[in-house]
């Protein structure tokens, strides 16, 4: 089966904002400061818990105030999804379906939020496990494709205009038996994800997995200049 190539619409003007959870506590003050700085976007964390897969985020009342305040200040709120325990990542069909159902419920609670970032940095064991099989084959790429695809479908069912983004760390060891940080480089993670998508492991058919990618361009060390890059296959 062949999938048609679609051309993305013309890119919108550059938007500048912050990734910060402090507005949950005092959104009016925080967003007034953002407006003064000329920023227009705030990415905030929401957490899915496999132990209570249908529960709304703990800070639901805070999010109510935050979203209302953002509307008044013309700030775009973006939800970034985190998994509470990496060892309970949505790596099975049941958990992926539970994540998707939860995302749809959250989207209906806060319809003003039109951009979602899928589970955070799935190429890092701090946020997603396992990364590799016992045979040292990457498994996080295929599992993430299935989970993100399920979340994509659920959110688009709520509102077809919601934008769904994937998420990646710029780093990864690609060593399944490393003493620590058993992670996957972004290039090889995307290769595994793409392979799973082409083989139909995600959902089958030609339905996209995401509308864009949220890539975190951290420097190799915090004190490094932007000119200092990584060694391939880090990015």
mmCIF file of C-alpha atoms in Angstrom:
data_model
loop_
_atom_site.group_PDB
_atom_site.id
_atom_site.type_symbol
_atom_site.label_atom_id
_atom_site.label_comp_id
_atom_site.label_asym_id
_atom_site.label_seq_id
_atom_site.Cartn_x
_atom_site.Cartn_y
_atom_site.Cartn_z
ATOM 1 C CA UNK A 1 0.000 0.000 0.000
ATOM 2 C CA UNK A 2 1.318 3.448 -0.924
ATOM 3 C CA UNK A 3 0.771 6.564 1.133
ATOM 4 C CA UNK A 4 0.325 9.908 -0.591
ATOM 5 C CA UNK A 5 2.883 12.623 0.101
ATOM 6 C CA UNK A 6 1.267 15.753 1.487
ATOM 7 C CA UNK A 7 2.862 19.177 1.530
ATOM 8 C CA UNK A 8 2.819 21.017 4.838
ATOM 9 C CA UNK A 9 1.179 24.464 4.890
ATOM 10 C CA UNK A 10 3.361 27.549 4.880
ATOM 11 C CA UNK A 11 5.064 28.001 8.233
ATOM 12 C CA UNK A 12 3.540 30.527 10.609
ATOM 13 C CA UNK A 13 5.523 33.416 12.024
ATOM 14 C CA UNK A 14 8.039 32.520 14.689
ATOM 15 C CA UNK A 15 6.453 32.259 18.115
ATOM 16 C CA UNK A 16 8.518 32.850 21.233
ATOM 17 C CA UNK A 17 7.597 31.486 24.618
ATOM 18 C CA UNK A 18 8.725 29.486 27.629
ATOM 19 C CA UNK A 19 8.458 26.012 29.086
ATOM 20 C CA UNK A 20 7.521 26.717 32.681
ATOM 21 C CA UNK A 21 5.098 25.350 35.285
ATOM 22 C CA UNK A 22 5.224 28.357 37.643
ATOM 23 C CA UNK A 23 2.132 29.938 36.022
ATOM 24 C CA UNK A 24 0.084 27.154 37.636
ATOM 25 C CA UNK A 25 0.560 28.955 40.964
ATOM 26 C CA UNK A 26 0.198 32.598 39.887
ATOM 27 C CA UNK A 27 -0.884 32.837 36.253
ATOM 28 C CA UNK A 28 -1.997 36.487 36.291
ATOM 29 C CA UNK A 29 1.384 37.770 37.453
ATOM 30 C CA UNK A 30 3.361 35.408 35.250
ATOM 31 C CA UNK A 31 1.422 36.062 32.060
ATOM 32 C CA UNK A 32 1.516 39.821 32.534
ATOM 33 C CA UNK A 33 5.312 39.482 32.622
ATOM 34 C CA UNK A 34 5.288 37.363 29.474
ATOM 35 C CA UNK A 35 3.239 39.973 27.657
ATOM 36 C CA UNK A 36 5.769 42.659 28.613
ATOM 37 C CA UNK A 37 8.547 40.473 27.190
ATOM 38 C CA UNK A 38 6.661 39.902 23.951
ATOM 39 C CA UNK A 39 6.278 36.154 24.520
ATOM 40 C CA UNK A 40 3.122 34.442 23.303
ATOM 41 C CA UNK A 41 3.389 30.788 24.355
ATOM 42 C CA UNK A 42 3.679 28.721 27.531
ATOM 43 C CA UNK A 43 4.378 24.977 27.547
ATOM 44 C CA UNK A 44 3.175 23.367 30.776
ATOM 45 C CA UNK A 45 3.515 19.821 32.032
ATOM 46 C CA UNK A 46 0.568 17.486 32.544
ATOM 47 C CA UNK A 47 1.164 14.010 33.909
ATOM 48 C CA UNK A 48 -0.454 10.696 33.018
ATOM 49 C CA UNK A 49 -0.334 7.975 35.670
ATOM 50 C CA UNK A 50 -0.751 4.339 34.612
ATOM 51 C CA UNK A 51 -1.847 3.556 38.174
ATOM 52 C CA UNK A 52 -4.862 5.863 37.744
ATOM 53 C CA UNK A 53 -5.141 6.021 33.946
ATOM 54 C CA UNK A 54 -8.456 7.898 33.755
ATOM 55 C CA UNK A 55 -7.742 10.527 36.435
ATOM 56 C CA UNK A 56 -7.470 14.142 35.369
ATOM 57 C CA UNK A 57 -4.189 15.888 36.274
ATOM 58 C CA UNK A 58 -3.792 16.502 40.009
ATOM 59 C CA UNK A 59 -3.568 20.248 39.449
ATOM 60 C CA UNK A 60 -6.858 20.458 37.505
ATOM 61 C CA UNK A 61 -8.097 23.479 39.489
ATOM 62 C CA UNK A 62 -4.811 25.272 38.849
ATOM 63 C CA UNK A 63 -5.045 24.466 35.153
ATOM 64 C CA UNK A 64 -8.557 25.917 35.061
ATOM 65 C CA UNK A 65 -7.186 29.238 36.342
ATOM 66 C CA UNK A 66 -4.089 29.051 34.145
ATOM 67 C CA UNK A 67 -6.010 28.474 30.920
ATOM 68 C CA UNK A 68 -8.502 31.234 31.723
ATOM 69 C CA UNK A 69 -5.691 33.672 32.527
ATOM 70 C CA UNK A 70 -3.797 32.738 29.361
ATOM 71 C CA UNK A 71 -6.907 33.528 27.318
ATOM 72 C CA UNK A 72 -7.130 36.983 28.890
ATOM 73 C CA UNK A 73 -3.469 37.688 28.120
ATOM 74 C CA UNK A 74 -3.542 36.143 24.636
ATOM 75 C CA UNK A 75 -0.989 33.502 25.622
ATOM 76 C CA UNK A 76 -1.108 30.136 23.870
ATOM 77 C CA UNK A 77 -0.958 27.228 26.313
ATOM 78 C CA UNK A 78 0.681 23.996 25.142
ATOM 79 C CA UNK A 79 0.281 20.742 27.079
ATOM 80 C CA UNK A 80 3.413 18.575 27.352
ATOM 81 C CA UNK A 81 2.545 15.039 28.468
ATOM 82 C CA UNK A 82 4.792 13.287 30.973
ATOM 83 C CA UNK A 83 4.490 9.714 32.229
ATOM 84 C CA UNK A 84 4.558 9.607 36.034
ATOM 85 C CA UNK A 85 6.657 6.429 36.195
ATOM 86 C CA UNK A 86 8.956 5.491 33.326
ATOM 87 C CA UNK A 87 8.613 1.820 34.243
ATOM 88 C CA UNK A 88 4.884 2.103 33.555
ATOM 89 C CA UNK A 89 5.217 3.738 30.134
ATOM 90 C CA UNK A 90 2.376 3.063 27.651
ATOM 91 C CA UNK A 91 4.246 0.251 25.918
ATOM 92 C CA UNK A 92 1.284 -2.141 25.644
ATOM 93 C CA UNK A 93 -1.931 -1.820 23.642
ATOM 94 C CA UNK A 94 -3.962 -1.484 26.828
ATOM 95 C CA UNK A 95 -1.814 1.300 28.260
ATOM 96 C CA UNK A 96 -1.628 3.095 24.911
ATOM 97 C CA UNK A 97 -5.433 2.985 24.711
ATOM 98 C CA UNK A 98 -5.702 4.247 28.296
ATOM 99 C CA UNK A 99 -3.347 7.143 27.515
ATOM 100 C CA UNK A 100 -5.410 8.023 24.445
ATOM 101 C CA UNK A 101 -8.692 7.947 26.379
ATOM 102 C CA UNK A 102 -7.168 10.141 29.092
ATOM 103 C CA UNK A 103 -5.835 12.635 26.533
ATOM 104 C CA UNK A 104 -9.278 12.933 24.940
ATOM 105 C CA UNK A 105 -10.855 13.613 28.341
ATOM 106 C CA UNK A 106 -8.246 16.284 29.119
ATOM 107 C CA UNK A 107 -8.774 17.876 25.706
ATOM 108 C CA UNK A 108 -12.515 18.080 26.338
ATOM 109 C CA UNK A 109 -11.899 19.654 29.771
ATOM 110 C CA UNK A 110 -9.581 22.326 28.288
ATOM 111 C CA UNK A 111 -10.641 22.841 24.665
ATOM 112 C CA UNK A 112 -8.689 26.112 24.546
ATOM 113 C CA UNK A 113 -5.426 24.126 24.407
ATOM 114 C CA UNK A 114 -4.817 23.415 20.739
ATOM 115 C CA UNK A 115 -1.263 22.032 20.808
ATOM 116 C CA UNK A 116 -0.121 18.877 22.583
ATOM 117 C CA UNK A 117 3.363 17.401 22.917
ATOM 118 C CA UNK A 118 3.345 13.614 23.183
ATOM 119 C CA UNK A 119 4.989 11.711 26.038
ATOM 120 C CA UNK A 120 8.225 13.480 26.870
ATOM 121 C CA UNK A 121 11.618 12.341 25.524
ATOM 122 C CA UNK A 122 10.868 8.664 24.898
ATOM 123 C CA UNK A 123 14.502 8.040 23.948
ATOM 124 C CA UNK A 124 15.525 8.633 27.585
ATOM 125 C CA UNK A 125 15.059 6.011 30.349
ATOM 126 C CA UNK A 126 14.179 8.728 32.850
ATOM 127 C CA UNK A 127 10.905 9.144 30.945
ATOM 128 C CA UNK A 128 10.370 5.891 29.006
ATOM 129 C CA UNK A 129 11.336 2.272 29.641
ATOM 130 C CA UNK A 130 12.318 -0.136 28.316
ATOM 131 C CA UNK A 131 14.590 1.250 25.615
ATOM 132 C CA UNK A 132 15.896 -2.133 24.405
ATOM 133 C CA UNK A 133 14.893 -5.759 24.324
ATOM 134 C CA UNK A 134 16.971 -8.487 26.004
ATOM 135 C CA UNK A 135 18.577 -8.985 22.576
ATOM 136 C CA UNK A 136 19.663 -5.314 22.579
ATOM 137 C CA UNK A 137 17.196 -4.310 19.866
ATOM 138 C CA UNK A 138 15.547 -0.920 20.287
ATOM 139 C CA UNK A 139 11.905 -1.286 21.330
ATOM 140 C CA UNK A 140 11.113 2.246 22.497
ATOM 141 C CA UNK A 141 10.693 3.579 18.945
ATOM 142 C CA UNK A 142 7.957 1.121 17.987
ATOM 143 C CA UNK A 143 6.212 1.425 21.352
ATOM 144 C CA UNK A 144 6.225 5.204 21.121
ATOM 145 C CA UNK A 145 4.846 5.075 17.575
ATOM 146 C CA UNK A 146 1.886 3.030 18.813
ATOM 147 C CA UNK A 147 1.243 5.210 21.870
ATOM 148 C CA UNK A 148 1.635 8.519 20.051
ATOM 149 C CA UNK A 149 -0.521 7.250 17.205
ATOM 150 C CA UNK A 150 -3.300 6.295 19.612
ATOM 151 C CA UNK A 151 -3.067 9.689 21.313
ATOM 152 C CA UNK A 152 -3.081 11.431 17.932
ATOM 153 C CA UNK A 153 -6.249 9.645 16.848
ATOM 154 C CA UNK A 154 -8.015 10.376 20.136
ATOM 155 C CA UNK A 155 -7.159 14.077 20.125
ATOM 156 C CA UNK A 156 -8.109 14.514 16.467
ATOM 157 C CA UNK A 157 -11.464 12.907 17.250
ATOM 158 C CA UNK A 158 -12.068 15.589 19.882
ATOM 159 C CA UNK A 159 -10.929 18.395 17.564
ATOM 160 C CA UNK A 160 -9.338 17.855 14.168
ATOM 161 C CA UNK A 161 -7.467 21.157 14.498
ATOM 162 C CA UNK A 162 -5.510 20.103 17.594
ATOM 163 C CA UNK A 163 -1.824 19.884 16.733
ATOM 164 C CA UNK A 164 -0.007 16.820 18.086
ATOM 165 C CA UNK A 165 3.783 16.815 18.353
ATOM 166 C CA UNK A 166 6.304 14.120 19.127
ATOM 167 C CA UNK A 167 9.160 14.760 21.568
ATOM 168 C CA UNK A 168 12.878 13.923 21.580
ATOM 169 C CA UNK A 169 16.019 14.467 23.600
ATOM 170 C CA UNK A 170 19.160 15.342 21.575
ATOM 171 C CA UNK A 171 21.235 12.719 23.405
ATOM 172 C CA UNK A 172 21.463 8.957 23.678
ATOM 173 C CA UNK A 173 24.094 6.284 24.296
ATOM 174 C CA UNK A 174 22.760 3.436 22.106
ATOM 175 C CA UNK A 175 24.313 1.014 24.623
ATOM 176 C CA UNK A 176 21.733 -1.447 25.915
ATOM 177 C CA UNK A 177 24.032 -2.697 28.681
ATOM 178 C CA UNK A 178 25.399 0.662 29.790
ATOM 179 C CA UNK A 179 25.966 1.057 33.505
ATOM 180 C CA UNK A 180 23.647 4.082 33.500
ATOM 181 C CA UNK A 181 21.399 6.093 31.191
ATOM 182 C CA UNK A 182 20.428 3.248 28.864
ATOM 183 C CA UNK A 183 19.170 5.613 26.199
ATOM 184 C CA UNK A 184 18.716 5.867 22.433
ATOM 185 C CA UNK A 185 20.211 8.557 20.226
ATOM 186 C CA UNK A 186 17.580 10.688 18.461
ATOM 187 C CA UNK A 187 18.672 9.620 14.966
ATOM 188 C CA UNK A 188 18.419 5.917 15.761
ATOM 189 C CA UNK A 189 15.219 6.388 17.740
ATOM 190 C CA UNK A 190 13.565 8.040 14.725
ATOM 191 C CA UNK A 191 14.841 5.224 12.518
ATOM 192 C CA UNK A 192 13.184 2.661 14.807
ATOM 193 C CA UNK A 193 9.987 4.692 14.948
ATOM 194 C CA UNK A 194 9.912 5.045 11.162
ATOM 195 C CA UNK A 195 10.528 1.352 10.649
ATOM 196 C CA UNK A 196 7.607 0.510 12.930
ATOM 197 C CA UNK A 197 5.370 3.003 11.142
ATOM 198 C CA UNK A 198 6.220 1.623 7.705
ATOM 199 C CA UNK A 199 5.504 -1.916 8.860
ATOM 200 C CA UNK A 200 2.123 -0.840 10.194
ATOM 201 C CA UNK A 201 2.975 -1.550 13.815
ATOM 202 C CA UNK A 202 1.523 1.773 14.906
ATOM 203 C CA UNK A 203 -2.041 1.632 13.574
ATOM 204 C CA UNK A 204 -1.888 0.507 9.994
ATOM 205 C CA UNK A 205 -2.850 2.598 6.999
ATOM 206 C CA UNK A 206 -1.479 6.041 6.262
ATOM 207 C CA UNK A 207 -2.719 8.025 9.251
ATOM 208 C CA UNK A 208 0.023 10.336 10.523
ATOM 209 C CA UNK A 209 1.614 9.858 13.925
ATOM 210 C CA UNK A 210 2.202 13.551 14.565
ATOM 211 C CA UNK A 211 1.859 17.012 13.064
ATOM 212 C CA UNK A 212 5.352 18.070 14.106
ATOM 213 C CA UNK A 213 8.272 17.273 16.379
ATOM 214 C CA UNK A 214 9.225 18.984 19.629
ATOM 215 C CA UNK A 215 13.007 18.632 19.664
ATOM 216 C CA UNK A 216 14.976 19.736 22.709
ATOM 217 C CA UNK A 217 18.287 21.239 21.521
ATOM 218 C CA UNK A 218 20.148 21.180 24.817
ATOM 219 C CA UNK A 219 23.885 21.862 24.523
ATOM 220 C CA UNK A 220 26.334 19.047 25.343
ATOM 221 C CA UNK A 221 27.071 20.963 28.569
ATOM 222 C CA UNK A 222 25.143 23.935 29.914
ATOM 223 C CA UNK A 223 28.148 26.222 29.562
ATOM 224 C CA UNK A 224 28.768 25.298 25.888
ATOM 225 C CA UNK A 225 28.010 27.847 23.178
ATOM 226 C CA UNK A 226 25.332 27.116 20.542
ATOM 227 C CA UNK A 227 28.142 26.589 18.021
ATOM 228 C CA UNK A 228 29.310 23.431 19.805
ATOM 229 C CA UNK A 229 27.415 20.440 18.522
ATOM 230 C CA UNK A 230 27.157 16.730 19.219
ATOM 231 C CA UNK A 231 28.814 13.772 17.572
ATOM 232 C CA UNK A 232 26.442 11.826 15.274
ATOM 233 C CA UNK A 233 23.973 10.173 15.902
ATOM 234 C CA UNK A 234 23.209 12.694 18.624
ATOM 235 C CA UNK A 235 21.855 15.978 17.301
#
